[in-house]
Amino acid sequence: SRMSSTIADVLGLSKEAREKIEHAAAIHDIGKIGIDERILKKQGPLTDEEFSDMKQHPEIGTSIVQSVPLLEDAIPVILHHHERYDGNGYPAGLKGAAIPLNARIVIVADAVDAMMRARPYRGSLPMEKVLSELRDNAGTQFDPAIVDIILKDKVSLK
């Protein structure tokens, strides 16, 4: 969530906007509490059915927080953090600037965090591989302007 706030700072967003992004980033996966633990902890690839279940977590998370006025600013991030810049994400298939900015920021920061953390099925990726993945997926999975901020070393990945 700190990386999301730092990216927002580089983009020139206000302190209040940065705080909202940081808070949203911290709870963006809250919907996973509604997903079967066996799916969440599975060591190998998910089956189509398991992936279909997993794809429900953004909407589950949205339904959890929408009744809490204090958290309403987090809804666009919770709902859209699995969208892709090319429109091939979920749940809405939003594309480019149609994806809320806060979600586009968290999408990149979350991917970096996931790549840098060891998983049950793989170790953490080396920094060069993380940067290569960002570069290779800018414009398809990720907003290229946000990737550019990281590639130009304006955000520390440590």
Short mmCIF file of C-alpha atoms in Angstrom, two decimals:
data_model
loop_
_atom_site.label_atom_id
_atom_site.label_comp_id
_atom_site.label_asym_id
_atom_site.label_seq_id
_atom_site.Cartn_x
_atom_site.Cartn_y
_atom_site.Cartn_z
CA SER A 1 0.00 0.00 0.00
CA ARG A 2 2.96 2.31 0.54
CA MET A 3 4.07 1.77 -3.07
CA SER A 4 0.59 2.80 -4.26
CA SER A 5 0.84 5.99 -2.21
CA THR A 6 4.31 6.72 -3.60
CA ILE A 7 3.12 6.25 -7.19
CA ALA A 8 0.21 8.60 -6.45
CA ASP A 9 2.68 11.14 -5.07
CA VAL A 10 4.81 10.98 -8.25
CA LEU A 11 1.59 11.52 -10.24
CA GLY A 12 1.02 14.71 -8.23
CA LEU A 13 -2.10 13.57 -6.40
CA SER A 14 -3.08 15.35 -3.18
CA LYS A 15 -2.18 14.08 0.29
CA GLU A 16 -5.84 13.15 0.81
CA ALA A 17 -5.93 11.21 -2.48
CA ARG A 18 -2.69 9.40 -1.56
CA GLU A 19 -4.13 8.40 1.81
CA LYS A 20 -7.30 7.08 0.15
CA ILE A 21 -5.23 5.01 -2.27
CA GLU A 22 -3.08 3.66 0.55
CA HIS A 23 -6.14 2.64 2.56
CA ALA A 24 -7.82 1.08 -0.48
CA ALA A 25 -4.65 -0.82 -1.36
CA ALA A 26 -4.53 -2.25 2.16
CA ILE A 27 -8.02 -3.79 1.83
CA HIS A 28 -8.25 -4.42 -1.93
CA ASP A 29 -8.37 -8.21 -1.45
CA ILE A 30 -10.87 -8.20 1.42
CA GLY A 31 -13.26 -10.23 -0.74
CA LYS A 32 -10.96 -13.23 -0.48
CA ILE A 33 -12.52 -13.94 2.91
CA GLY A 34 -15.46 -15.26 0.88
CA ILE A 35 -13.30 -17.68 -1.14
CA ASP A 36 -12.72 -21.30 -0.09
CA GLU A 37 -9.43 -21.55 1.78
CA ARG A 38 -8.41 -24.60 -0.26
CA ILE A 39 -8.46 -22.41 -3.37
CA LEU A 40 -6.53 -19.60 -1.68
CA LYS A 41 -3.80 -21.96 -0.45
CA LYS A 42 -3.63 -24.24 -3.47
CA GLN A 43 -0.02 -24.92 -4.48
CA GLY A 44 -0.57 -25.49 -8.19
CA PRO A 45 -2.59 -23.86 -10.95
CA LEU A 46 -6.31 -23.36 -10.36
CA THR A 47 -8.87 -25.36 -12.31
CA ASP A 48 -11.32 -23.38 -14.45
CA GLU A 49 -13.96 -23.82 -11.75
CA GLU A 50 -11.60 -22.68 -8.98
CA PHE A 51 -10.54 -19.67 -11.05
CA SER A 52 -14.19 -18.83 -11.66
CA ASP A 53 -14.74 -18.90 -7.88
CA MET A 54 -11.62 -16.78 -7.29
CA LYS A 55 -12.84 -14.19 -9.79
CA GLN A 56 -15.77 -13.47 -7.46
CA HIS A 57 -13.59 -11.86 -4.77
CA PRO A 58 -13.73 -8.28 -6.14
CA GLU A 59 -17.53 -8.33 -6.05
CA ILE A 60 -17.58 -10.05 -2.65
CA GLY A 61 -15.23 -7.36 -1.33
CA THR A 62 -17.38 -4.61 -2.78
CA SER A 63 -20.49 -6.01 -1.10
CA ILE A 64 -18.61 -6.18 2.21
CA VAL A 65 -17.50 -2.53 2.22
CA GLN A 66 -20.37 -0.79 0.43
CA SER A 67 -22.38 -0.52 3.64
CA VAL A 68 -19.50 1.23 5.43
CA PRO A 69 -19.48 4.92 4.42
CA LEU A 70 -15.90 5.36 5.65
CA LEU A 71 -14.72 2.79 3.09
CA GLU A 72 -16.73 3.88 0.04
CA ASP A 73 -13.67 5.49 -1.60
CA ALA A 74 -12.03 2.05 -1.65
CA ILE A 75 -14.81 0.46 -3.73
CA PRO A 76 -13.36 1.30 -7.19
CA VAL A 77 -10.04 -0.30 -6.17
CA ILE A 78 -11.64 -3.35 -4.57
CA LEU A 79 -13.94 -3.90 -7.55
CA HIS A 80 -11.48 -3.18 -10.37
CA HIS A 81 -8.04 -4.34 -9.18
CA HIS A 82 -8.14 -7.28 -11.64
CA GLU A 83 -8.98 -5.23 -14.71
CA ARG A 84 -6.35 -5.11 -17.45
CA TYR A 85 -5.33 -2.05 -19.41
CA ASP A 86 -6.20 -3.89 -22.66
CA GLY A 87 -9.74 -4.65 -21.46
CA ASN A 88 -9.20 -8.39 -20.88
CA GLY A 89 -9.54 -8.27 -17.09
CA TYR A 90 -12.46 -8.79 -14.74
CA PRO A 91 -15.10 -8.26 -13.46
CA ALA A 92 -16.18 -5.53 -15.92
CA GLY A 93 -13.63 -5.81 -18.75
CA LEU A 94 -12.80 -2.11 -18.43
CA LYS A 95 -10.05 -0.77 -20.69
CA GLY A 96 -7.45 2.00 -20.35
CA ALA A 97 -8.65 5.19 -18.70
CA ALA A 98 -12.06 3.61 -18.04
CA ILE A 99 -10.33 1.77 -15.19
CA PRO A 100 -10.33 4.14 -12.21
CA LEU A 101 -6.88 5.69 -11.66
CA ASN A 102 -6.64 4.42 -8.08
CA ALA A 103 -7.28 0.88 -9.33
CA ARG A 104 -4.67 1.26 -12.12
CA ILE A 105 -2.13 2.30 -9.49
CA VAL A 106 -2.97 -0.60 -7.15
CA ILE A 107 -2.93 -3.10 -10.04
CA VAL A 108 0.74 -2.29 -10.72
CA ALA A 109 1.77 -2.06 -7.05
CA ASP A 110 -0.01 -5.33 -6.23
CA ALA A 111 1.67 -7.13 -9.15
CA VAL A 112 5.10 -5.89 -8.06
CA ASP A 113 4.40 -7.01 -4.50
CA ALA A 114 3.22 -10.45 -5.70
CA MET A 115 6.31 -10.95 -7.85
CA MET A 116 8.68 -9.90 -5.08
CA ARG A 117 7.15 -12.25 -2.48
CA ALA A 118 7.89 -15.96 -2.34
CA ARG A 119 4.89 -18.16 -3.08
CA PRO A 120 4.30 -21.77 -2.02
CA TYR A 121 4.99 -22.80 -5.64
CA ARG A 122 7.93 -20.44 -6.41
CA GLY A 123 10.48 -18.18 -4.81
CA SER A 124 10.48 -14.41 -5.09
CA LEU A 125 11.49 -13.13 -8.50
CA PRO A 126 14.76 -11.24 -8.93
CA MET A 127 14.46 -7.48 -9.45
CA GLU A 128 15.50 -7.74 -13.12
CA LYS A 129 12.64 -10.19 -13.77
CA VAL A 130 10.11 -7.97 -11.98
CA LEU A 131 11.14 -4.98 -14.11
CA SER A 132 11.10 -7.12 -17.25
CA GLU A 133 7.55 -8.34 -16.48
CA LEU A 134 6.39 -4.76 -15.95
CA ARG A 135 8.01 -3.63 -19.20
CA ASP A 136 6.61 -6.59 -21.17
CA ASN A 137 3.07 -6.08 -19.86
CA ALA A 138 2.85 -2.27 -20.04
CA GLY A 139 -0.09 -1.39 -22.27
CA THR A 140 -1.67 -4.84 -21.99
CA GLN A 141 -1.96 -5.75 -18.31
CA PHE A 142 -0.72 -2.46 -16.86
CA ASP A 143 -1.14 1.27 -17.44
CA PRO A 144 2.10 2.18 -19.28
CA ALA A 145 2.32 5.58 -17.57
CA ILE A 146 2.35 3.93 -14.14
CA VAL A 147 4.87 1.30 -15.22
CA ASP A 148 7.04 4.12 -16.57
CA ILE A 149 7.15 5.70 -13.10
CA ILE A 150 8.64 2.50 -11.70
CA LEU A 151 10.99 1.88 -14.63
CA LYS A 152 12.37 5.41 -14.32
CA ASP A 153 13.20 4.54 -10.69
CA LYS A 154 10.90 7.15 -9.22
CA VAL A 155 9.50 4.49 -6.88
CA SER A 156 11.72 2.27 -4.78
CA LEU A 157 10.86 -1.40 -5.07
CA LYS A 158 12.74 -2.35 -1.92
#
